mmCIF file of N, CA and C in Angstrom:
data_model
loop_
_atom_site.group_PDB
_atom_site.id
_atom_site.type_symbol
_atom_site.label_atom_id
_atom_site.label_comp_id
_atom_site.label_asym_id
_atom_site.label_seq_id
_atom_site.Cartn_x
_atom_site.Cartn_y
_atom_site.Cartn_z
ATOM 1 N N UNK A 7 -8.621 9.708 -33.133
ATOM 2 C CA UNK A 7 -7.365 10.010 -32.232
ATOM 3 C C UNK A 7 -7.813 8.829 -31.017
ATOM 4 N N UNK A 8 -6.479 8.136 -30.998
ATOM 5 C CA UNK A 8 -6.577 7.121 -30.014
ATOM 6 C C UNK A 8 -6.759 7.918 -28.484
ATOM 7 N N UNK A 9 -7.557 7.464 -27.563
ATOM 8 C CA UNK A 9 -7.460 7.847 -26.025
ATOM 9 C C UNK A 9 -6.115 7.973 -25.290
ATOM 10 N N UNK A 10 -5.656 8.938 -24.986
ATOM 11 C CA UNK A 10 -4.835 8.779 -23.723
ATOM 12 C C UNK A 10 -5.111 8.201 -22.588
ATOM 13 N N UNK A 11 -4.227 7.303 -22.092
ATOM 14 C CA UNK A 11 -4.543 6.885 -20.714
ATOM 15 C C UNK A 11 -3.103 6.854 -19.928
ATOM 16 N N UNK A 12 -3.401 7.117 -18.613
ATOM 17 C CA UNK A 12 -2.097 7.461 -17.598
ATOM 18 C C UNK A 12 -1.596 5.913 -17.667
ATOM 19 N N UNK A 13 -0.588 5.835 -16.778
ATOM 20 C CA UNK A 13 0.313 4.657 -16.344
ATOM 21 C C UNK A 13 -0.975 3.661 -15.690
ATOM 22 N N UNK A 14 -0.577 2.280 -15.949
ATOM 23 C CA UNK A 14 -1.460 1.438 -15.211
ATOM 24 C C UNK A 14 -1.231 1.048 -14.017
ATOM 25 N N UNK A 15 -2.304 1.238 -13.130
ATOM 26 C CA UNK A 15 -1.915 1.076 -11.562
ATOM 27 C C UNK A 15 -2.079 -0.319 -11.182
ATOM 28 N N UNK A 16 -1.220 -0.470 -10.301
ATOM 29 C CA UNK A 16 -0.799 -2.085 -9.538
ATOM 30 C C UNK A 16 -2.369 -2.338 -8.700
ATOM 31 N N UNK A 17 -2.524 -3.500 -9.114
ATOM 32 C CA UNK A 17 -3.815 -3.873 -8.027
ATOM 33 C C UNK A 17 -3.414 -4.168 -6.648
ATOM 34 N N UNK A 18 -4.281 -4.029 -5.784
ATOM 35 C CA UNK A 18 -3.923 -3.930 -4.411
ATOM 36 C C UNK A 18 -4.532 -5.401 -3.599
ATOM 37 N N UNK A 19 -4.030 -5.866 -3.017
ATOM 38 C CA UNK A 19 -4.848 -7.248 -2.173
ATOM 39 C C UNK A 19 -4.003 -7.085 -1.000
ATOM 40 N N UNK A 20 -4.805 -7.728 0.059
ATOM 41 C CA UNK A 20 -4.231 -7.768 1.346
ATOM 42 C C UNK A 20 -4.122 -8.918 1.968
ATOM 43 N N UNK A 21 -3.108 -9.355 3.098
ATOM 44 C CA UNK A 21 -2.843 -10.700 3.350
ATOM 45 C C UNK A 21 -3.859 -10.597 4.653
ATOM 46 N N UNK A 22 -3.948 -11.762 5.130
ATOM 47 C CA UNK A 22 -5.144 -12.080 6.053
ATOM 48 C C UNK A 22 -4.935 -11.252 7.307
ATOM 49 N N UNK A 23 -3.588 -10.835 7.800
ATOM 50 C CA UNK A 23 -3.475 -9.985 8.749
ATOM 51 C C UNK A 23 -3.754 -8.682 8.540
ATOM 52 N N UNK A 24 -3.633 -8.012 7.605
ATOM 53 C CA UNK A 24 -4.005 -6.826 6.918
ATOM 54 C C UNK A 24 -5.221 -6.602 6.813
ATOM 55 N N UNK A 25 -6.253 -7.839 6.427
ATOM 56 C CA UNK A 25 -7.575 -7.639 6.017
ATOM 57 C C UNK A 25 -8.305 -7.483 7.502
ATOM 58 N N UNK A 26 -7.610 -8.286 8.609
ATOM 59 C CA UNK A 26 -8.278 -8.107 9.935
ATOM 60 C C UNK A 26 -7.851 -6.879 10.435
ATOM 61 N N UNK A 27 -7.101 -6.112 10.166
ATOM 62 C CA UNK A 27 -6.647 -4.725 10.477
ATOM 63 C C UNK A 27 -8.007 -3.793 9.571
ATOM 64 N N UNK A 28 -8.412 -4.119 8.798
ATOM 65 C CA UNK A 28 -9.129 -3.350 7.884
ATOM 66 C C UNK A 28 -10.485 -3.331 8.775
ATOM 67 N N UNK A 29 -10.697 -4.546 8.997
ATOM 68 C CA UNK A 29 -11.955 -4.909 9.842
ATOM 69 C C UNK A 29 -12.385 -3.864 10.834
ATOM 70 N N UNK A 30 -11.269 -3.681 11.668
ATOM 71 C CA UNK A 30 -11.273 -2.944 12.831
ATOM 72 C C UNK A 30 -11.360 -1.367 12.668
ATOM 73 N N UNK A 31 -11.249 -1.045 11.242
ATOM 74 C CA UNK A 31 -11.117 0.637 10.985
ATOM 75 C C UNK A 31 -12.830 1.107 11.215
ATOM 76 N N UNK A 32 -12.833 2.072 11.995
ATOM 77 C CA UNK A 32 -14.067 2.574 12.338
ATOM 78 C C UNK A 32 -14.373 4.072 11.882
ATOM 79 N N UNK A 33 -13.455 4.780 12.195
ATOM 80 C CA UNK A 33 -13.371 6.291 11.781
ATOM 81 C C UNK A 33 -13.212 6.716 10.312
ATOM 82 N N UNK A 34 -13.901 7.499 9.927
ATOM 83 C CA UNK A 34 -13.947 7.857 8.443
ATOM 84 C C UNK A 34 -12.431 8.678 8.121
ATOM 85 N N UNK A 35 -11.898 9.269 9.050
ATOM 86 C CA UNK A 35 -10.432 9.903 9.012
ATOM 87 C C UNK A 35 -9.336 8.400 8.959
ATOM 88 N N UNK A 36 -9.599 7.339 9.802
ATOM 89 C CA UNK A 36 -8.663 6.097 9.215
ATOM 90 C C UNK A 36 -8.779 5.600 7.830
ATOM 91 N N UNK A 37 -10.296 5.661 7.500
ATOM 92 C CA UNK A 37 -10.342 4.902 6.045
ATOM 93 C C UNK A 37 -9.861 5.788 4.938
ATOM 94 N N UNK A 38 -10.216 7.189 5.334
ATOM 95 C CA UNK A 38 -9.502 8.064 4.143
ATOM 96 C C UNK A 38 -7.907 8.025 4.358
ATOM 97 N N UNK A 39 -7.275 8.054 5.003
ATOM 98 C CA UNK A 39 -5.789 8.307 5.258
ATOM 99 C C UNK A 39 -5.167 6.707 4.592
ATOM 100 N N UNK A 40 -5.954 5.350 4.747
ATOM 101 C CA UNK A 40 -5.385 4.572 4.137
ATOM 102 C C UNK A 40 -5.781 4.465 2.956
ATOM 103 N N UNK A 41 -7.091 5.065 2.331
ATOM 104 C CA UNK A 41 -7.107 5.127 1.026
ATOM 105 C C UNK A 41 -6.176 5.921 0.224
ATOM 106 N N UNK A 42 -5.641 7.138 1.009
ATOM 107 C CA UNK A 42 -4.626 8.024 0.375
ATOM 108 C C UNK A 42 -3.308 7.054 0.043
ATOM 109 N N UNK A 43 -2.991 6.530 1.367
ATOM 110 C CA UNK A 43 -1.770 5.639 0.948
ATOM 111 C C UNK A 43 -1.970 4.550 -0.082
ATOM 112 N N UNK A 44 -2.869 3.916 0.022
ATOM 113 C CA UNK A 44 -2.979 2.829 -1.053
ATOM 114 C C UNK A 44 -3.022 3.314 -2.638
ATOM 115 N N UNK A 45 -3.428 4.476 -2.866
ATOM 116 C CA UNK A 45 -3.463 5.192 -4.145
ATOM 117 C C UNK A 45 -2.087 5.596 -4.360
ATOM 118 N N UNK A 46 -1.316 5.942 -3.544
ATOM 119 C CA UNK A 46 0.058 6.529 -3.846
ATOM 120 C C UNK A 46 0.848 5.260 -4.143
ATOM 121 N N UNK A 47 0.633 3.965 -3.484
ATOM 122 C CA UNK A 47 1.455 2.793 -3.637
ATOM 123 C C UNK A 47 0.907 2.105 -4.971
ATOM 124 N N UNK A 48 -0.280 2.401 -5.262
ATOM 125 C CA UNK A 48 -0.749 1.425 -6.540
ATOM 126 C C UNK A 48 -0.449 2.089 -7.853
ATOM 127 N N UNK A 49 -0.313 3.790 -7.494
ATOM 128 C CA UNK A 49 0.550 4.757 -8.972
ATOM 129 C C UNK A 49 1.942 4.161 -9.017
ATOM 130 N N UNK A 50 2.520 3.925 -7.740
ATOM 131 C CA UNK A 50 4.035 3.748 -7.997
ATOM 132 C C UNK A 50 4.427 2.597 -6.812
ATOM 133 N N UNK A 51 4.525 1.339 -7.023
ATOM 134 C CA UNK A 51 4.953 0.458 -6.139
ATOM 135 C C UNK A 51 6.029 0.380 -5.518
ATOM 136 N N UNK A 52 7.042 1.065 -6.212
ATOM 137 C CA UNK A 52 8.395 1.163 -5.895
ATOM 138 C C UNK A 52 8.799 2.304 -5.182
ATOM 139 N N UNK A 53 7.716 2.932 -4.550
ATOM 140 C CA UNK A 53 8.132 4.355 -3.995
ATOM 141 C C UNK A 53 8.553 3.992 -2.523
ATOM 142 N N UNK A 54 8.211 3.034 -1.665
ATOM 143 C CA UNK A 54 8.210 2.592 -0.554
ATOM 144 C C UNK A 54 9.942 2.338 -0.553
ATOM 145 N N UNK A 55 10.325 2.248 0.828
ATOM 146 C CA UNK A 55 11.832 1.996 0.807
ATOM 147 C C UNK A 55 11.831 0.314 1.195
ATOM 148 N N UNK A 56 12.817 -0.219 0.597
ATOM 149 C CA UNK A 56 12.812 -1.770 1.084
ATOM 150 C C UNK A 56 13.644 -2.057 2.440
ATOM 151 N N UNK A 57 12.883 -2.914 3.026
ATOM 152 C CA UNK A 57 13.287 -3.334 4.320
ATOM 153 C C UNK A 57 14.169 -4.401 4.273
ATOM 154 N N UNK A 58 15.400 -4.408 4.743
ATOM 155 C CA UNK A 58 16.367 -5.053 4.584
ATOM 156 C C UNK A 58 15.968 -6.652 5.220
ATOM 157 N N UNK A 59 16.258 -7.612 4.530
ATOM 158 C CA UNK A 59 15.923 -9.022 5.039
ATOM 159 C C UNK A 59 16.637 -10.110 3.864
ATOM 160 N N UNK A 60 16.058 -11.381 3.951
ATOM 161 C CA UNK A 60 16.943 -12.530 3.242
ATOM 162 C C UNK A 60 16.375 -12.590 1.992
ATOM 163 N N UNK A 61 16.962 -12.902 1.001
ATOM 164 C CA UNK A 61 16.505 -13.392 -0.565
ATOM 165 C C UNK A 61 15.537 -14.374 -0.363
ATOM 166 N N UNK A 62 15.431 -15.222 0.639
ATOM 167 C CA UNK A 62 14.255 -16.411 0.538
ATOM 168 C C UNK A 62 12.727 -15.953 0.186
ATOM 169 N N UNK A 63 12.164 -14.742 0.825
ATOM 170 C CA UNK A 63 11.160 -14.279 0.826
ATOM 171 C C UNK A 63 10.871 -13.304 -0.059
ATOM 172 N N UNK A 64 9.723 -12.741 -0.186
ATOM 173 C CA UNK A 64 9.604 -11.397 -0.927
ATOM 174 C C UNK A 64 10.164 -10.269 -0.236
ATOM 175 N N UNK A 65 10.799 -9.281 -1.005
ATOM 176 C CA UNK A 65 11.200 -8.057 -0.825
ATOM 177 C C UNK A 65 10.108 -7.333 -0.289
ATOM 178 N N UNK A 66 10.454 -7.058 1.228
ATOM 179 C CA UNK A 66 9.114 -6.395 1.869
ATOM 180 C C UNK A 66 9.697 -4.754 1.506
ATOM 181 N N UNK A 67 8.559 -3.965 1.445
ATOM 182 C CA UNK A 67 8.833 -2.437 1.547
ATOM 183 C C UNK A 67 7.802 -1.729 2.480
ATOM 184 N N UNK A 68 8.286 -0.590 2.756
ATOM 185 C CA UNK A 68 7.536 0.221 3.982
ATOM 186 C C UNK A 68 7.524 1.599 3.167
ATOM 187 N N UNK A 69 6.161 2.072 3.146
ATOM 188 C CA UNK A 69 5.708 3.459 2.626
ATOM 189 C C UNK A 69 5.165 4.081 3.759
ATOM 190 N N UNK A 70 5.492 5.283 4.176
ATOM 191 C CA UNK A 70 5.202 6.097 5.365
ATOM 192 C C UNK A 70 4.809 7.209 4.609
ATOM 193 N N UNK A 71 3.304 8.040 4.971
ATOM 194 C CA UNK A 71 2.776 8.910 4.536
ATOM 195 C C UNK A 71 2.885 9.917 5.594
ATOM 196 N N UNK A 72 3.798 11.050 5.984
ATOM 197 C CA UNK A 72 3.964 11.667 7.202
ATOM 198 C C UNK A 72 2.645 12.570 7.281
ATOM 199 N N UNK A 73 2.209 13.134 6.286
ATOM 200 C CA UNK A 73 0.701 14.188 6.697
ATOM 201 C C UNK A 73 -0.448 13.288 6.883
ATOM 202 N N UNK A 74 -0.645 12.085 6.509
ATOM 203 C CA UNK A 74 -1.687 11.245 6.975
ATOM 204 C C UNK A 74 -1.220 10.428 8.123
ATOM 205 N N UNK A 75 -0.087 10.480 8.513
ATOM 206 C CA UNK A 75 0.352 9.417 9.645
ATOM 207 C C UNK A 75 0.152 8.353 9.599
ATOM 208 N N UNK A 76 0.587 7.405 8.218
ATOM 209 C CA UNK A 76 0.380 6.149 8.180
ATOM 210 C C UNK A 76 1.474 5.510 7.645
ATOM 211 N N UNK A 77 1.522 4.049 7.840
ATOM 212 C CA UNK A 77 2.619 3.567 7.031
ATOM 213 C C UNK A 77 2.147 2.111 6.634
ATOM 214 N N UNK A 78 2.683 1.671 5.522
ATOM 215 C CA UNK A 78 2.186 0.391 5.005
ATOM 216 C C UNK A 78 3.536 -0.247 4.824
ATOM 217 N N UNK A 79 3.189 -1.641 5.164
ATOM 218 C CA UNK A 79 4.418 -2.613 4.881
ATOM 219 C C UNK A 79 3.634 -3.567 3.719
ATOM 220 N N UNK A 80 4.650 -3.634 2.705
ATOM 221 C CA UNK A 80 4.011 -4.523 1.549
ATOM 222 C C UNK A 80 5.131 -4.966 0.934
ATOM 223 N N UNK A 81 4.633 -5.935 -0.375
ATOM 224 C CA UNK A 81 5.532 -6.519 -1.079
ATOM 225 C C UNK A 81 4.835 -6.438 -2.711
ATOM 226 N N UNK A 82 5.673 -6.524 -3.597
ATOM 227 C CA UNK A 82 5.197 -6.361 -5.019
ATOM 228 C C UNK A 82 5.390 -7.663 -5.797
ATOM 229 N N UNK A 83 4.371 -8.620 -6.289
ATOM 230 C CA UNK A 83 4.505 -9.485 -7.091
ATOM 231 C C UNK A 83 5.359 -9.147 -8.257
ATOM 232 N N UNK A 84 5.425 -10.178 -9.043
ATOM 233 C CA UNK A 84 6.164 -10.292 -10.251
ATOM 234 C C UNK A 84 5.200 -9.518 -11.319
ATOM 235 N N UNK A 85 3.744 -9.785 -11.125
ATOM 236 C CA UNK A 85 2.854 -9.094 -12.146
ATOM 237 C C UNK A 85 2.223 -7.819 -11.436
ATOM 238 N N UNK A 86 3.285 -7.258 -10.732
ATOM 239 C CA UNK A 86 3.124 -6.169 -10.195
ATOM 240 C C UNK A 86 1.398 -5.789 -9.196
ATOM 241 N N UNK A 87 1.320 -6.610 -8.898
ATOM 242 C CA UNK A 87 0.308 -6.621 -7.595
ATOM 243 C C UNK A 87 0.803 -6.165 -6.330
ATOM 244 N N UNK A 88 0.279 -5.369 -5.533
ATOM 245 C CA UNK A 88 0.760 -4.965 -4.302
ATOM 246 C C UNK A 88 0.097 -5.518 -3.191
ATOM 247 N N UNK A 89 0.782 -6.516 -2.669
ATOM 248 C CA UNK A 89 0.134 -7.128 -1.519
ATOM 249 C C UNK A 89 0.715 -6.263 0.075
ATOM 250 N N UNK A 90 -0.452 -6.025 0.607
ATOM 251 C CA UNK A 90 -0.360 -5.395 1.391
ATOM 252 C C UNK A 90 0.015 -6.209 2.804
ATOM 253 N N UNK A 91 0.848 -6.108 3.886
ATOM 254 C CA UNK A 91 1.078 -6.928 4.705
ATOM 255 C C UNK A 91 0.502 -6.371 6.072
ATOM 256 N N UNK A 92 0.599 -5.148 6.274
ATOM 257 C CA UNK A 92 0.347 -4.549 7.423
ATOM 258 C C UNK A 92 -0.137 -2.887 7.178
ATOM 259 N N UNK A 93 -0.914 -2.493 8.089
ATOM 260 C CA UNK A 93 -1.421 -1.246 7.953
ATOM 261 C C UNK A 93 -1.165 -0.521 9.411
ATOM 262 N N UNK A 94 -0.059 0.498 9.671
ATOM 263 C CA UNK A 94 0.099 0.778 10.736
ATOM 264 C C UNK A 94 0.126 2.468 10.878
ATOM 265 N N UNK A 95 -0.840 2.810 11.923
ATOM 266 C CA UNK A 95 -0.714 4.537 12.368
ATOM 267 C C UNK A 95 0.466 4.672 12.787
ATOM 268 N N UNK A 96 1.095 5.743 12.736
ATOM 269 C CA UNK A 96 2.308 6.429 13.168
ATOM 270 C C UNK A 96 1.967 7.402 14.395
#
């Protein structure tokens, strides 16, 4: 019997500005909140709402987790890599 695997998760990458934000995370609660949001987006990259913009650049999306009070701004590449642009606490 062949093993049953779930859907493939998207790979997560961070822009330079998002990486700098990560360096400033100090509390375990902040890290947990970010991890939770990243898991959700990696499982379903289309979950976020599109942010209106021009067609010249990537289509930015926004995912907000009201429970953890986190918001991610990101875009998805053609190979389904999620590039996080910013991490915000609401």
